[in-house]
Short mmCIF file of C-alpha atoms in Angstrom, two decimals:
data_model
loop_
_atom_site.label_atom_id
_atom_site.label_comp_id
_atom_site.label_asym_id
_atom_site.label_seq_id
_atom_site.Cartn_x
_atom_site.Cartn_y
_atom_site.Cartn_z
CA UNK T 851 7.33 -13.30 13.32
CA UNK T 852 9.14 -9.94 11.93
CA UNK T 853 9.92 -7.75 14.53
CA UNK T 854 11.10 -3.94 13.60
CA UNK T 855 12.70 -2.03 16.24
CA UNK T 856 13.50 2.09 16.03
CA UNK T 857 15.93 4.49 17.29
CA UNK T 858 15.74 6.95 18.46
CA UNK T 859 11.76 7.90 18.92
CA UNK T 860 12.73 11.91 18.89
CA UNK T 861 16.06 13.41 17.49
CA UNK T 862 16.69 16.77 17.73
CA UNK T 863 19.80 18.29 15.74
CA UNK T 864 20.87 21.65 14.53
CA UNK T 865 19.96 22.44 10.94
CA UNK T 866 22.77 21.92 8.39
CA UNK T 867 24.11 18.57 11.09
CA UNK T 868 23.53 15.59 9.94
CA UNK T 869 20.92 13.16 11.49
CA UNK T 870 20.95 8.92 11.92
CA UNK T 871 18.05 6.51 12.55
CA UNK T 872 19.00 3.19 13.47
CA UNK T 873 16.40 -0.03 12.86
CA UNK T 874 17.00 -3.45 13.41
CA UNK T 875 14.75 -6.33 12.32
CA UNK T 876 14.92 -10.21 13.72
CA UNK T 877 13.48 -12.70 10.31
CA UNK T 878 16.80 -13.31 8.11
CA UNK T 879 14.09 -13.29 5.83
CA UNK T 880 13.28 -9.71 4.98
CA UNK T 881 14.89 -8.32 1.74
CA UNK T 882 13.19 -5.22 1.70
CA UNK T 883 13.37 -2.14 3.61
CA UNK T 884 11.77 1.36 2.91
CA UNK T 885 12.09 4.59 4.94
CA UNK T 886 9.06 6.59 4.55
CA UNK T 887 8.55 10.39 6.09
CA UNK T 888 5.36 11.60 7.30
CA UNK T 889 4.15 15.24 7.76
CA UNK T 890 1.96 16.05 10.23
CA UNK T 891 -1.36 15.45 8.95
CA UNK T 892 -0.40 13.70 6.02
CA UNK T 893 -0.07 10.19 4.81
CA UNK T 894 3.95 8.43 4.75
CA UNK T 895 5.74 9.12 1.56
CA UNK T 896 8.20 6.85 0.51
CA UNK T 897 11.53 8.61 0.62
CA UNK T 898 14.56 5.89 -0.01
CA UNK T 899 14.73 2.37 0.27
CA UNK T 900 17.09 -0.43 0.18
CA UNK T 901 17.04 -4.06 -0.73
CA UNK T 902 19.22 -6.76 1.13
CA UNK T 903 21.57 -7.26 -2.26
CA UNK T 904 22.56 -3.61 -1.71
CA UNK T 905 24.75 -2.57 1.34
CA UNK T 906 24.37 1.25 0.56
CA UNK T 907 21.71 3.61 -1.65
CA UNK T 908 22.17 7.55 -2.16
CA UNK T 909 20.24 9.90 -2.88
CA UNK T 910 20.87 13.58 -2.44
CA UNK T 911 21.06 14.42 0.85
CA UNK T 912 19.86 11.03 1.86
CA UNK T 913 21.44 7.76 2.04
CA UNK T 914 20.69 4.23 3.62
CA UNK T 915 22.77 1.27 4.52
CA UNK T 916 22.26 -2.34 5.55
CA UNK T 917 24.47 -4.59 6.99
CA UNK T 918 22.55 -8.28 6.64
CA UNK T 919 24.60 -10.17 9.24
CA UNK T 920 23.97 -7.73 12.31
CA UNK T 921 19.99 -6.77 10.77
CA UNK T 922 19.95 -3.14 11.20
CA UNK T 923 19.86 -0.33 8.78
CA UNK T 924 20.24 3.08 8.92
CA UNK T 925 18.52 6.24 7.16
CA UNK T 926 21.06 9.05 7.19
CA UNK T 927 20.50 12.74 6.02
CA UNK T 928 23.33 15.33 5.69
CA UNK T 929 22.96 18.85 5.52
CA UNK T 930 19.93 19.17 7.46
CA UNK T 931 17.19 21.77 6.50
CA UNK T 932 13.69 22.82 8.30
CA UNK T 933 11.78 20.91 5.68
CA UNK T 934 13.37 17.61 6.96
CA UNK T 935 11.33 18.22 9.87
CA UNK T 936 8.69 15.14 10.50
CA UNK T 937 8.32 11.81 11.56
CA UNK T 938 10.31 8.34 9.69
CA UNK T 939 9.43 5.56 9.87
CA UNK T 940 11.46 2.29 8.68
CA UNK T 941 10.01 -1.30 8.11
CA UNK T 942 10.88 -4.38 6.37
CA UNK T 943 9.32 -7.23 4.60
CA UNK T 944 9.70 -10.90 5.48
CA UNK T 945 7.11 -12.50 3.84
CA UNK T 946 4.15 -11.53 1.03
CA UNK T 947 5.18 -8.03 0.09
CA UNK T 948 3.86 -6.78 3.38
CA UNK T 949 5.92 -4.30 5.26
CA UNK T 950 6.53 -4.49 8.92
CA UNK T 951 7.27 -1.54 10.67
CA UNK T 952 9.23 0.59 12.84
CA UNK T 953 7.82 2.91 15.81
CA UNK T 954 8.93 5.93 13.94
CA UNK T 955 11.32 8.58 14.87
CA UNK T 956 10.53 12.12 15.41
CA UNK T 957 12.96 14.55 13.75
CA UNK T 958 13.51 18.14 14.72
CA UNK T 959 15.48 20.48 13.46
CA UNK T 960 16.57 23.37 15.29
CA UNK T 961 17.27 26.54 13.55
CA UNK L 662 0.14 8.25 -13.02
CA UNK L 663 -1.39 6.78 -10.27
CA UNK L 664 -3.43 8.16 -7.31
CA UNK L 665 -4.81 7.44 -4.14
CA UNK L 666 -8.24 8.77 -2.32
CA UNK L 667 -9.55 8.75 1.19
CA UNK L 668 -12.82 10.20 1.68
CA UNK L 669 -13.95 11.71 4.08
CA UNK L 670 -10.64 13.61 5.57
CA UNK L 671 -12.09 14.10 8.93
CA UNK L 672 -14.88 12.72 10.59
CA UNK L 673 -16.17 13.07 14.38
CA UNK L 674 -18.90 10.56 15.40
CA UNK L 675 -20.52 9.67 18.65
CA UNK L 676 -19.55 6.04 20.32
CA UNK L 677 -21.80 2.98 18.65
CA UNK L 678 -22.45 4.92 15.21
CA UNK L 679 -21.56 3.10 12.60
CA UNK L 680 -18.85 4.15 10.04
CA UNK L 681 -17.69 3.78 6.23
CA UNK L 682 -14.24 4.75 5.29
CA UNK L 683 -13.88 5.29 1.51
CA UNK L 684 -10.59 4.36 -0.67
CA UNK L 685 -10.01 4.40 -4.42
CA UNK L 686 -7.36 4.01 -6.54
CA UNK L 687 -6.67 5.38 -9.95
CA UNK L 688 -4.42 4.30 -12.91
CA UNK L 689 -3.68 1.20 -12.10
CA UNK L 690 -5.20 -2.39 -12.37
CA UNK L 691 -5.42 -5.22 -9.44
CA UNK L 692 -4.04 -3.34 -6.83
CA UNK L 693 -3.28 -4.74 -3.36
CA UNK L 694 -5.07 -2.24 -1.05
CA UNK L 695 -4.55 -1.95 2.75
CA UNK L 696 -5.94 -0.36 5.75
CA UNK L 697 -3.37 1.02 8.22
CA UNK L 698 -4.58 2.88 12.03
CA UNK L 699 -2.56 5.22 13.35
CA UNK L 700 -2.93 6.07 16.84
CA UNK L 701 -1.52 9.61 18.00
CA UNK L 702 1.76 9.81 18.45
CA UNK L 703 2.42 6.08 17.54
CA UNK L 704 3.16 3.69 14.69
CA UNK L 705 1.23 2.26 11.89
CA UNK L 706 -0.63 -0.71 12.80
CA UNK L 707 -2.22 -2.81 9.42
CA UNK L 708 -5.82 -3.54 9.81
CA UNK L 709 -6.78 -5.03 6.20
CA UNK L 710 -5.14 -6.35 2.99
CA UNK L 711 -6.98 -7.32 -0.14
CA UNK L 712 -5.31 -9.01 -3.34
CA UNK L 713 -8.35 -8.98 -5.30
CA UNK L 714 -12.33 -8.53 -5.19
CA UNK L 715 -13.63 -10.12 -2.67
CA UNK L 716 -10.47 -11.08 -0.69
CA UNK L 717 -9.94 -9.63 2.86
CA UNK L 718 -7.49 -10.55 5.48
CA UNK L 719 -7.63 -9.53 8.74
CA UNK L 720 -4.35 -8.66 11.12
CA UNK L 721 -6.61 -7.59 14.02
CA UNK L 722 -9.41 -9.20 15.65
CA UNK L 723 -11.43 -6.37 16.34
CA UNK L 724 -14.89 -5.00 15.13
CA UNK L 725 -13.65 -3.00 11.86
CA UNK L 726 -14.55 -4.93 8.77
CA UNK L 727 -13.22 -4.17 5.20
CA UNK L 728 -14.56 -4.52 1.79
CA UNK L 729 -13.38 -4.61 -1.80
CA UNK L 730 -16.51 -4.36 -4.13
CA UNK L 731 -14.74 -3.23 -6.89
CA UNK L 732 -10.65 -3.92 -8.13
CA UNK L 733 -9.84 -0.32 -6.88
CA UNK L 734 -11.99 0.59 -3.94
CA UNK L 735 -11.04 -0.27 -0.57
CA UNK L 736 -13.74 0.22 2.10
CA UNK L 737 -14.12 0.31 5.66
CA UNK L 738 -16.79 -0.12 8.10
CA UNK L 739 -17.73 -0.39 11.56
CA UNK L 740 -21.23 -1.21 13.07
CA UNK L 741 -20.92 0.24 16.01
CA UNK L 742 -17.83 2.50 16.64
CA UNK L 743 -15.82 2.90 20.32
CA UNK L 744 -14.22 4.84 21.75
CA UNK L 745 -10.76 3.28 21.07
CA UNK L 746 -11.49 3.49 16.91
CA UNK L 747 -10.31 7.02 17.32
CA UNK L 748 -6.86 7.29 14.94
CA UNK L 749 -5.77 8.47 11.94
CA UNK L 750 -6.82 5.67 8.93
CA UNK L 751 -4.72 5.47 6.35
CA UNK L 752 -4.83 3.57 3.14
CA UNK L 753 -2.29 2.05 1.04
CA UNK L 754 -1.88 0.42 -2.21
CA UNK L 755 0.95 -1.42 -4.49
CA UNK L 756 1.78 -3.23 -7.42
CA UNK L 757 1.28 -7.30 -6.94
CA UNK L 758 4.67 -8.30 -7.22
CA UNK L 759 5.94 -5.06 -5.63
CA UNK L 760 7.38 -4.45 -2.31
CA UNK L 761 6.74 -0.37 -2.59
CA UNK L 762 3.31 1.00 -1.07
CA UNK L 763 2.08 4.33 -1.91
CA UNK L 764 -0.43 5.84 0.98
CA UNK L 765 -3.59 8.00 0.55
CA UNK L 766 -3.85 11.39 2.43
CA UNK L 767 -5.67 9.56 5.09
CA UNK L 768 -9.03 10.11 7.43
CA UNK L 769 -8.92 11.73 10.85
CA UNK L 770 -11.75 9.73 12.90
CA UNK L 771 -12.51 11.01 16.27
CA UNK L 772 -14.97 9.37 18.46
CA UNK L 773 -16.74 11.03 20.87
#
């Protein structure tokens, strides 16, 4: 089956750098792939996400990109600010509209 | 709009009490409704998915059970609860032919 694989598991950068999660998935398959954030506490939020027709989405400050023949995507945030602070998660859907997903990835950002 | 409910958003109960995990949906129609467990620190593992009343799938053998007795409520249940049930629960819903799923606040269960 799927398999969703996340890096790194913490990232730490100074506010106002930019910051890059990588994921990779194995089922040629998937043609869906969300990045959600998640506050402490709180339930994910869908922030971005990308389907495999598209090689790159913006928005704002945020962007991701897919390249189908190696399977990996990447979130990417510019211009970092405290607020971006929390945990991401990517994942990606092979089969029945369910979404498998990534470890997650601890962000920090360092005033 | 449309929103999502967990009930209750904590809950501490001793090991081999049973448990009921409440999730509803508003302003939509035919939902599919999952049950995600987070453990601390760690990914989202999916428990449960129901496409209609009635219909449960199960990801993980374990001794959580989930119900849907009504098109937008999503419950679940244990017997008797251990010590490993401890997580964060987190429910989820989307569209039928959509790939997007929108999560509740979620229910802190501790087990004691």
């Amino acid at each position: 089956g799927e398999n969703v694989e996340q890096h790194p598991s913490t990232l730490s950068v100074q506010e106002g750098d930019s910051a890059v999660i990588k994921c990779t998935y194995s089922d040629s398959a998937s043609n869906y792939f969300p990045w959600y954030k998640q506050e402490l506490g709180k339930g994910p939020q869908l922030i971005i996400d990308i389907r495999s027709n598209v090689g790159e989405k913006k928005d704002q400050r945020i962007a991701v990109t897919l390249n189908k023949t190696a399977k990996h995507f990447s979130l990417h945030i510019t211009e970092t600010q405290p607020e971006d602070s929390a945990v991401y998660f990517c994942a990606a859907t092979p089969r029945n509209y369910q979404l498998i997903w990534g470890a997650g990835t601890k962000l920090i950002i360092k005033p | 709009s449309q929103t999502i409910h967990q009930w209750p958003a904590t809950l501490v109960q001793p090991v081999g009490s049973p448990l009921s995990l409440e999730c509803t949906v508003e302003g939509t129609s035919n939902p599919n409704l999952y049950w995600y467990r987070q453990a601390a620190g760690r990914g989202l593992q999916l428990l449960f998915y129901s496409v209609g009343i009635g219909q449960i799938s199960s990801e993980v053998p374990q001794n959580l059970s989930a119900s849907r007795p009504q098109d937008r409520q999503f419950i679940l249940s244990s017997k008797k609860l251990l010590l490993s049930d401890s997580g964060f629960y987190l429910c989820a819903w989307n569209e039928g032919l959509s790939y997007e799923q929108y999560f509740g606040p979620g229910t802190r269960l501790t087990v004691t």
